[in-house]
Amino acid sequence: MSDSTDLKHLGLKATLARLWILDVFRHGSARHLAAEEVYRQLRDPGRGASVATVYRVLAQLEQAGLLRHQRFAAGKAVYELDDGGHHDHLICTRCGRVQEFHDDTIEQRQRLLARTHGFAIVEHSHTLYGRCLKPDCEHLAASGSLAITPGS
């Protein structure tokens, strides 16, 4: 399906801003983007979307179920495509890199823990914080020194 068809199917007009933002997520190199990063990517090719438009459209696409909003520690809030699949995240506290992962053993263990304590998991988020092991991390160079403090 095309982005235009997806939007119309969800009852949204296929505006240029919505199409541009979906394009950033579907065809860009990064899967997790802050609103400011989306704005920068739209500004570079001269697409003319304002910061306010980017925030508004991101919220609309989240509400429509096309994007998922994740809030990580220390204000690291990002959007990602909501493809319906579950995954967890590893976050570098030094450079801010977000790495997705899925592990069936962890998922089974979480369900067992929940049952043991009288719960049935409806939804969960599993985020691990650590540091990249690469001494020449390209994410660190791109982000400047952006320290993330878990639980802040």
Coordinates of N, CA and C in Angstrom, one line a residue:
M1 N 0.8 -1.2 0.0 CA 0.0 0.0 0.0 C 0.9 1.2 0.0
S2 N 0.4 2.3 -0.6 CA 1.2 3.6 -0.6 C 0.8 4.4 0.6
D3 N 1.7 5.3 0.9 CA 1.4 6.2 2.1 C 0.1 6.9 1.9
S4 N -0.2 7.4 0.7 CA -1.5 8.1 0.4 C -2.7 7.2 0.7
T5 N -2.6 5.9 0.3 CA -3.7 4.9 0.5 C -3.8 4.6 2.0
D6 N -2.7 4.5 2.7 CA -2.7 4.2 4.2 C -3.4 5.4 4.9
L7 N -3.1 6.6 4.5 CA -3.7 7.7 5.2 C -5.2 7.8 4.9
K8 N -5.6 7.6 3.7 CA -7.0 7.7 3.3 C -7.8 6.5 4.0
H9 N -7.2 5.4 4.1 CA -7.8 4.2 4.8 C -8.1 4.5 6.2
L10 N -7.2 5.4 6.8 CA -7.4 5.8 8.3 C -8.2 7.0 8.4
G11 N -8.8 7.5 7.3 CA -9.6 8.7 7.4 C -8.9 10.0 7.5
L12 N -7.6 10.0 7.1 CA -6.8 11.2 7.1 C -6.6 11.7 5.6
K13 N -6.6 13.0 5.4 CA -6.2 13.5 4.1 C -4.7 13.3 3.9
A14 N -4.4 13.0 2.6 CA -3.0 12.8 2.3 C -2.3 14.1 2.0
T15 N -2.1 14.9 3.1 CA -1.4 16.2 2.9 C 0.1 16.0 2.6
L16 N 0.7 17.0 2.1 CA 2.1 16.9 1.8 C 2.9 16.7 3.1
A17 N 2.6 17.4 4.1 CA 3.3 17.2 5.4 C 3.2 15.8 5.9
R18 N 2.0 15.2 5.9 CA 1.9 13.8 6.3 C 2.7 12.9 5.4
L19 N 2.6 13.1 4.1 CA 3.3 12.2 3.2 C 4.8 12.3 3.4
W20 N 5.3 13.6 3.6 CA 6.7 13.8 3.8 C 7.2 13.1 5.0
I21 N 6.5 13.2 6.1 CA 6.9 12.7 7.4 C 6.9 11.2 7.4
L22 N 5.8 10.6 6.7 CA 5.8 9.1 6.6 C 7.0 8.7 5.7
D23 N 7.4 9.4 4.7 CA 8.5 9.1 3.9 C 9.8 9.1 4.7
V24 N 10.0 10.1 5.6 CA 11.2 10.1 6.5 C 11.3 8.8 7.3
F25 N 10.2 8.3 7.8 CA 10.2 7.1 8.6 C 10.3 5.8 7.8
R26 N 9.7 5.8 6.6 CA 9.6 4.6 5.8 C 10.9 4.4 5.0
H27 N 11.5 5.5 4.6 CA 12.6 5.4 3.7 C 13.9 6.0 4.2
G28 N 13.9 6.5 5.4 CA 15.1 7.1 6.0 C 16.0 6.0 6.6
S29 N 17.2 6.4 7.0 CA 18.2 5.5 7.5 C 17.9 5.2 9.0
A30 N 17.3 6.2 9.7 CA 17.1 6.0 11.2 C 15.6 5.6 11.4
R31 N 15.5 4.6 12.4 CA 14.1 4.2 12.7 C 13.5 4.9 13.9
H32 N 14.3 5.5 14.7 CA 13.8 6.3 15.9 C 14.3 7.7 15.7
L33 N 13.3 8.6 15.6 CA 13.6 10.0 15.4 C 12.8 10.9 16.4
A34 N 13.5 11.9 16.9 CA 12.9 12.9 17.7 C 12.2 13.9 16.7
A35 N 11.2 14.6 17.2 CA 10.5 15.6 16.3 C 11.5 16.6 15.6
E36 N 12.5 17.0 16.4 CA 13.4 18.0 15.8 C 14.2 17.4 14.7
E37 N 14.5 16.1 14.8 CA 15.3 15.4 13.7 C 14.4 15.2 12.5
V38 N 13.1 15.0 12.7 CA 12.2 14.9 11.5 C 12.2 16.3 10.8
Y39 N 12.0 17.3 11.7 CA 12.0 18.7 11.1 C 13.3 19.0 10.3
R40 N 14.4 18.7 10.9 CA 15.7 18.9 10.1 C 15.7 18.2 8.8
Q41 N 15.2 16.9 8.8 CA 15.3 16.2 7.6 C 14.3 16.7 6.5
L42 N 13.2 17.3 7.0 CA 12.3 18.0 6.0 C 12.8 19.3 5.6
R43 N 13.5 20.0 6.4 CA 14.1 21.3 6.1 C 15.2 21.2 5.0
D44 N 16.0 20.2 5.1 CA 17.2 20.1 4.3 C 16.8 20.0 2.8
P45 N 15.8 19.2 2.4 CA 15.4 19.2 1.0 C 14.5 20.4 0.6
G46 N 14.3 21.3 1.6 CA 13.4 22.4 1.3 C 11.9 22.1 1.2
R47 N 11.5 21.2 2.0 CA 10.0 20.8 1.9 C 9.1 21.8 2.7
G48 N 9.7 22.7 3.5 CA 8.9 23.8 4.0 C 7.9 23.5 5.1
A49 N 8.1 22.5 5.8 CA 7.2 22.2 7.0 C 7.7 22.9 8.2
S50 N 6.9 23.6 8.9 CA 7.3 24.3 10.2 C 7.4 23.3 11.3
V51 N 8.1 23.7 12.4 CA 8.3 22.9 13.5 C 6.9 22.5 14.1
A52 N 6.0 23.5 14.2 CA 4.7 23.3 14.7 C 3.9 22.2 13.9
T53 N 4.1 22.3 12.5 CA 3.4 21.3 11.7 C 4.0 19.9 11.9
V54 N 5.3 19.8 12.1 CA 5.9 18.5 12.3 C 5.3 17.9 13.6
Y55 N 5.3 18.7 14.7 CA 4.7 18.2 16.0 C 3.3 17.8 15.8
R56 N 2.5 18.6 15.1 CA 1.1 18.3 15.0 C 0.9 17.0 14.2
V57 N 1.6 16.9 13.1 CA 1.5 15.7 12.2 C 2.0 14.4 12.9
L58 N 3.1 14.5 13.6 CA 3.5 13.4 14.4 C 2.5 12.9 15.4
A59 N 1.8 13.8 16.1 CA 0.7 13.4 17.0 C -0.4 12.8 16.2
Q60 N -0.8 13.3 15.1 CA -1.9 12.8 14.3 C -1.5 11.4 13.8
L61 N -0.3 11.2 13.3 CA 0.1 9.9 12.8 C 0.2 8.8 14.0
E62 N 0.6 9.3 15.2 CA 0.6 8.4 16.3 C -0.9 8.0 16.7
Q63 N -1.8 9.0 16.7 CA -3.2 8.7 17.1 C -3.8 7.8 16.0
A64 N -3.4 7.9 14.8 CA -3.9 7.0 13.7 C -3.3 5.6 13.8
G65 N -2.3 5.4 14.6 CA -1.7 4.1 14.7 C -0.5 3.8 13.7
L66 N -0.1 4.9 13.0 CA 1.0 4.7 12.1 C 2.4 4.8 12.7
L67 N 2.4 5.7 13.8 CA 3.7 5.9 14.5 C 3.5 5.6 16.0
R68 N 4.5 5.2 16.6 CA 4.5 4.9 18.1 C 5.5 5.9 18.7
H69 N 5.1 6.5 19.8 CA 5.9 7.5 20.6 C 6.5 6.8 21.7
Q70 N 7.8 6.9 21.8 CA 8.6 6.2 22.9 C 9.2 7.3 23.7
R71 N 9.2 7.3 25.0 CA 9.9 8.2 25.9 C 10.9 7.5 26.7
F72 N 12.1 7.8 26.4 CA 13.2 7.1 27.1 C 13.7 8.1 28.1
A73 N 14.7 7.7 28.9 CA 15.2 8.5 30.0 C 15.7 9.9 29.6
A74 N 15.7 10.8 30.5 CA 16.3 12.1 30.4 C 15.7 12.9 29.2
G75 N 14.4 12.7 28.9 CA 13.8 13.5 27.9 C 14.0 12.9 26.5
K76 N 14.6 11.8 26.3 CA 14.8 11.2 25.0 C 13.5 10.7 24.5
A77 N 12.7 11.5 23.7 CA 11.4 11.1 23.2 C 11.6 10.9 21.7
V78 N 11.2 9.8 21.2 CA 11.3 9.5 19.8 C 10.1 8.9 19.2
Y79 N 9.9 9.0 17.9 CA 8.8 8.3 17.2 C 9.4 7.2 16.4
E80 N 8.7 6.2 16.1 CA 9.1 5.1 15.2 C 7.8 4.6 14.6
L81 N 8.0 3.9 13.4 CA 6.8 3.3 12.7 C 6.2 2.3 13.6
D82 N 4.9 2.2 13.7 CA 4.2 1.2 14.5 C 3.8 0.1 13.5
D83 N 4.7 -0.9 13.3 CA 4.4 -2.0 12.4 C 3.6 -3.1 13.0
G84 N 3.2 -2.9 14.3 CA 2.4 -3.9 14.9 C 3.2 -5.0 15.7
G85 N 4.5 -5.1 15.3 CA 5.3 -6.1 16.0 C 5.9 -5.5 17.2
H86 N 6.2 -6.4 18.2 CA 6.8 -6.0 19.4 C 8.3 -6.1 19.4
H87 N 9.0 -5.2 20.0 CA 10.4 -5.2 20.2 C 10.8 -4.4 21.4
D88 N 12.0 -4.6 21.9 CA 12.5 -3.9 23.1 C 13.6 -3.0 22.6
H89 N 14.2 -2.2 23.5 CA 15.2 -1.3 23.1 C 16.4 -1.3 24.0
L90 N 17.6 -1.1 23.4 CA 18.9 -0.9 24.1 C 19.2 0.6 23.8
I91 N 19.5 1.4 24.8 CA 19.8 2.8 24.7 C 21.3 3.1 25.2
C92 N 22.1 3.7 24.4 CA 23.4 4.1 24.8 C 23.3 5.4 25.6
T93 N 23.8 5.4 26.8 CA 23.7 6.5 27.7 C 24.8 7.6 27.3
R94 N 25.7 7.2 26.4 CA 26.7 8.2 26.0 C 26.3 8.9 24.7
C95 N 25.9 8.2 23.7 CA 25.6 8.8 22.4 C 24.1 8.9 22.1
G96 N 23.3 8.2 22.9 CA 21.8 8.2 22.6 C 21.3 7.2 21.6
R97 N 22.2 6.4 21.0 CA 21.8 5.4 20.0 C 20.7 4.5 20.6
V98 N 19.7 4.2 19.7 CA 18.6 3.3 20.1 C 18.7 2.1 19.2
Q99 N 18.8 0.9 19.8 CA 18.9 -0.3 19.1 C 17.8 -1.2 19.5
E100 N 17.0 -1.6 18.5 CA 15.9 -2.6 18.8 C 16.4 -4.0 18.9
F101 N 15.7 -4.8 19.7 CA 16.0 -6.2 19.8 C 14.7 -6.9 20.2
H102 N 14.7 -8.2 19.9 CA 13.6 -9.1 20.3 C 14.2 -10.4 20.7
D103 N 13.8 -10.9 21.9 CA 14.3 -12.1 22.4 C 13.2 -12.9 23.0
D104 N 12.9 -14.1 22.4 CA 11.8 -14.9 22.8 C 11.9 -15.4 24.2
T105 N 13.2 -15.7 24.6 CA 13.4 -16.2 26.0 C 13.0 -15.1 27.0
I106 N 13.4 -13.9 26.8 CA 13.0 -12.8 27.7 C 11.5 -12.6 27.7
E107 N 10.9 -12.7 26.6 CA 9.4 -12.5 26.5 C 8.7 -13.6 27.3
Q108 N 9.2 -14.9 27.2 CA 8.6 -16.0 27.9 C 8.8 -15.8 29.4
R109 N 10.0 -15.4 29.8 CA 10.3 -15.2 31.2 C 9.5 -14.1 31.8
Q110 N 9.2 -13.0 31.1 CA 8.4 -12.0 31.6 C 6.9 -12.4 31.8
R111 N 6.4 -13.2 30.8 CA 5.0 -13.8 31.0 C 5.0 -14.7 32.2
L112 N 6.0 -15.5 32.4 CA 6.1 -16.4 33.6 C 6.1 -15.6 34.9
L113 N 7.0 -14.6 34.9 CA 7.0 -13.7 36.1 C 5.7 -13.1 36.4
A114 N 5.0 -12.6 35.4 CA 3.7 -11.9 35.6 C 2.7 -12.9 36.2
R115 N 2.7 -14.1 35.6 CA 1.7 -15.1 36.1 C 2.0 -15.5 37.5
T116 N 3.3 -15.7 37.9 CA 3.7 -16.0 39.2 C 3.3 -15.0 40.2
H117 N 3.2 -13.7 39.8 CA 2.7 -12.6 40.7 C 1.3 -12.3 40.5
G118 N 0.5 -13.1 39.8 CA -0.9 -12.9 39.6 C -1.3 -11.9 38.6
F119 N -0.4 -11.7 37.5 CA -0.7 -10.7 36.5 C -0.8 -11.4 35.1
A120 N -1.5 -10.8 34.2 CA -1.4 -11.2 32.8 C -1.0 -9.9 32.1
I121 N 0.1 -10.0 31.4 CA 0.7 -8.8 30.7 C -0.2 -8.4 29.6
V122 N -0.6 -7.1 29.6 CA -1.4 -6.6 28.5 C -0.5 -5.8 27.6
E123 N 0.5 -5.1 28.1 CA 1.4 -4.3 27.3 C 2.7 -4.2 28.2
H124 N 3.8 -4.1 27.6 CA 5.0 -3.8 28.3 C 6.1 -3.1 27.5
S125 N 7.0 -2.5 28.2 CA 8.1 -1.9 27.5 C 9.4 -2.3 28.2
H126 N 10.3 -2.8 27.5 CA 11.6 -3.2 28.1 C 12.7 -2.4 27.5
T127 N 13.3 -1.6 28.3 CA 14.4 -0.7 27.8 C 15.6 -1.0 28.7
L128 N 16.7 -1.3 28.0 CA 18.0 -1.5 28.7 C 18.9 -0.3 28.4
Y129 N 19.6 0.2 29.4 CA 20.5 1.3 29.2 C 21.9 0.8 29.4
G130 N 22.8 1.3 28.6 CA 24.2 0.9 28.7 C 25.0 1.8 27.8
R131 N 26.2 1.4 27.5 CA 27.1 2.2 26.7 C 27.6 1.4 25.5
C132 N 27.7 2.1 24.4 CA 28.3 1.4 23.2 C 29.7 1.0 23.5
L133 N 30.0 -0.1 22.9 CA 31.4 -0.7 23.1 C 32.3 -0.2 22.0
K134 N 31.8 0.5 21.0 CA 32.7 0.9 19.9 C 33.4 2.2 20.3
P135 N 34.7 2.2 20.3 CA 35.5 3.4 20.7 C 35.3 4.6 19.7
D136 N 35.0 4.2 18.4 CA 34.8 5.3 17.4 C 33.4 5.4 17.0
C137 N 32.5 5.5 17.9 CA 31.0 5.5 17.7 C 30.6 6.6 16.8
E138 N 30.1 6.3 15.6 CA 29.6 7.4 14.7 C 28.4 8.1 15.3
H139 N 27.6 7.5 16.1 CA 26.5 8.2 16.7 C 26.9 9.2 17.7
L140 N 28.0 9.0 18.4 CA 28.5 10.0 19.4 C 29.0 11.2 18.6
A141 N 29.7 11.0 17.5 CA 30.2 12.1 16.7 C 29.0 12.9 16.2
A142 N 27.9 12.2 15.7 CA 26.8 12.9 15.1 C 26.0 13.7 16.2
S143 N 25.9 13.1 17.4 CA 25.1 13.7 18.4 C 25.8 14.8 19.3
G144 N 27.1 14.8 19.2 CA 27.8 15.6 20.2 C 27.8 14.8 21.5
S145 N 28.2 15.3 22.6 CA 28.2 14.5 23.8 C 26.9 14.6 24.5
L146 N 26.0 13.7 24.3 CA 24.6 13.7 24.8 C 24.5 12.6 25.8
A147 N 24.7 12.9 27.1 CA 24.6 11.9 28.1 C 23.2 11.7 28.5
I148 N 22.8 10.5 28.7 CA 21.4 10.1 29.1 C 21.5 9.4 30.4
T149 N 20.7 9.9 31.4 CA 20.7 9.4 32.7 C 19.4 8.6 32.9
P150 N 19.5 7.3 33.0 CA 18.2 6.5 33.2 C 17.5 6.9 34.4
G151 N 16.2 7.0 34.3 CA 15.3 7.3 35.4 C 15.2 8.8 35.8
S152 N 15.8 9.6 35.0 CA 15.7 11.1 35.2 C 14.4 11.6 34.7

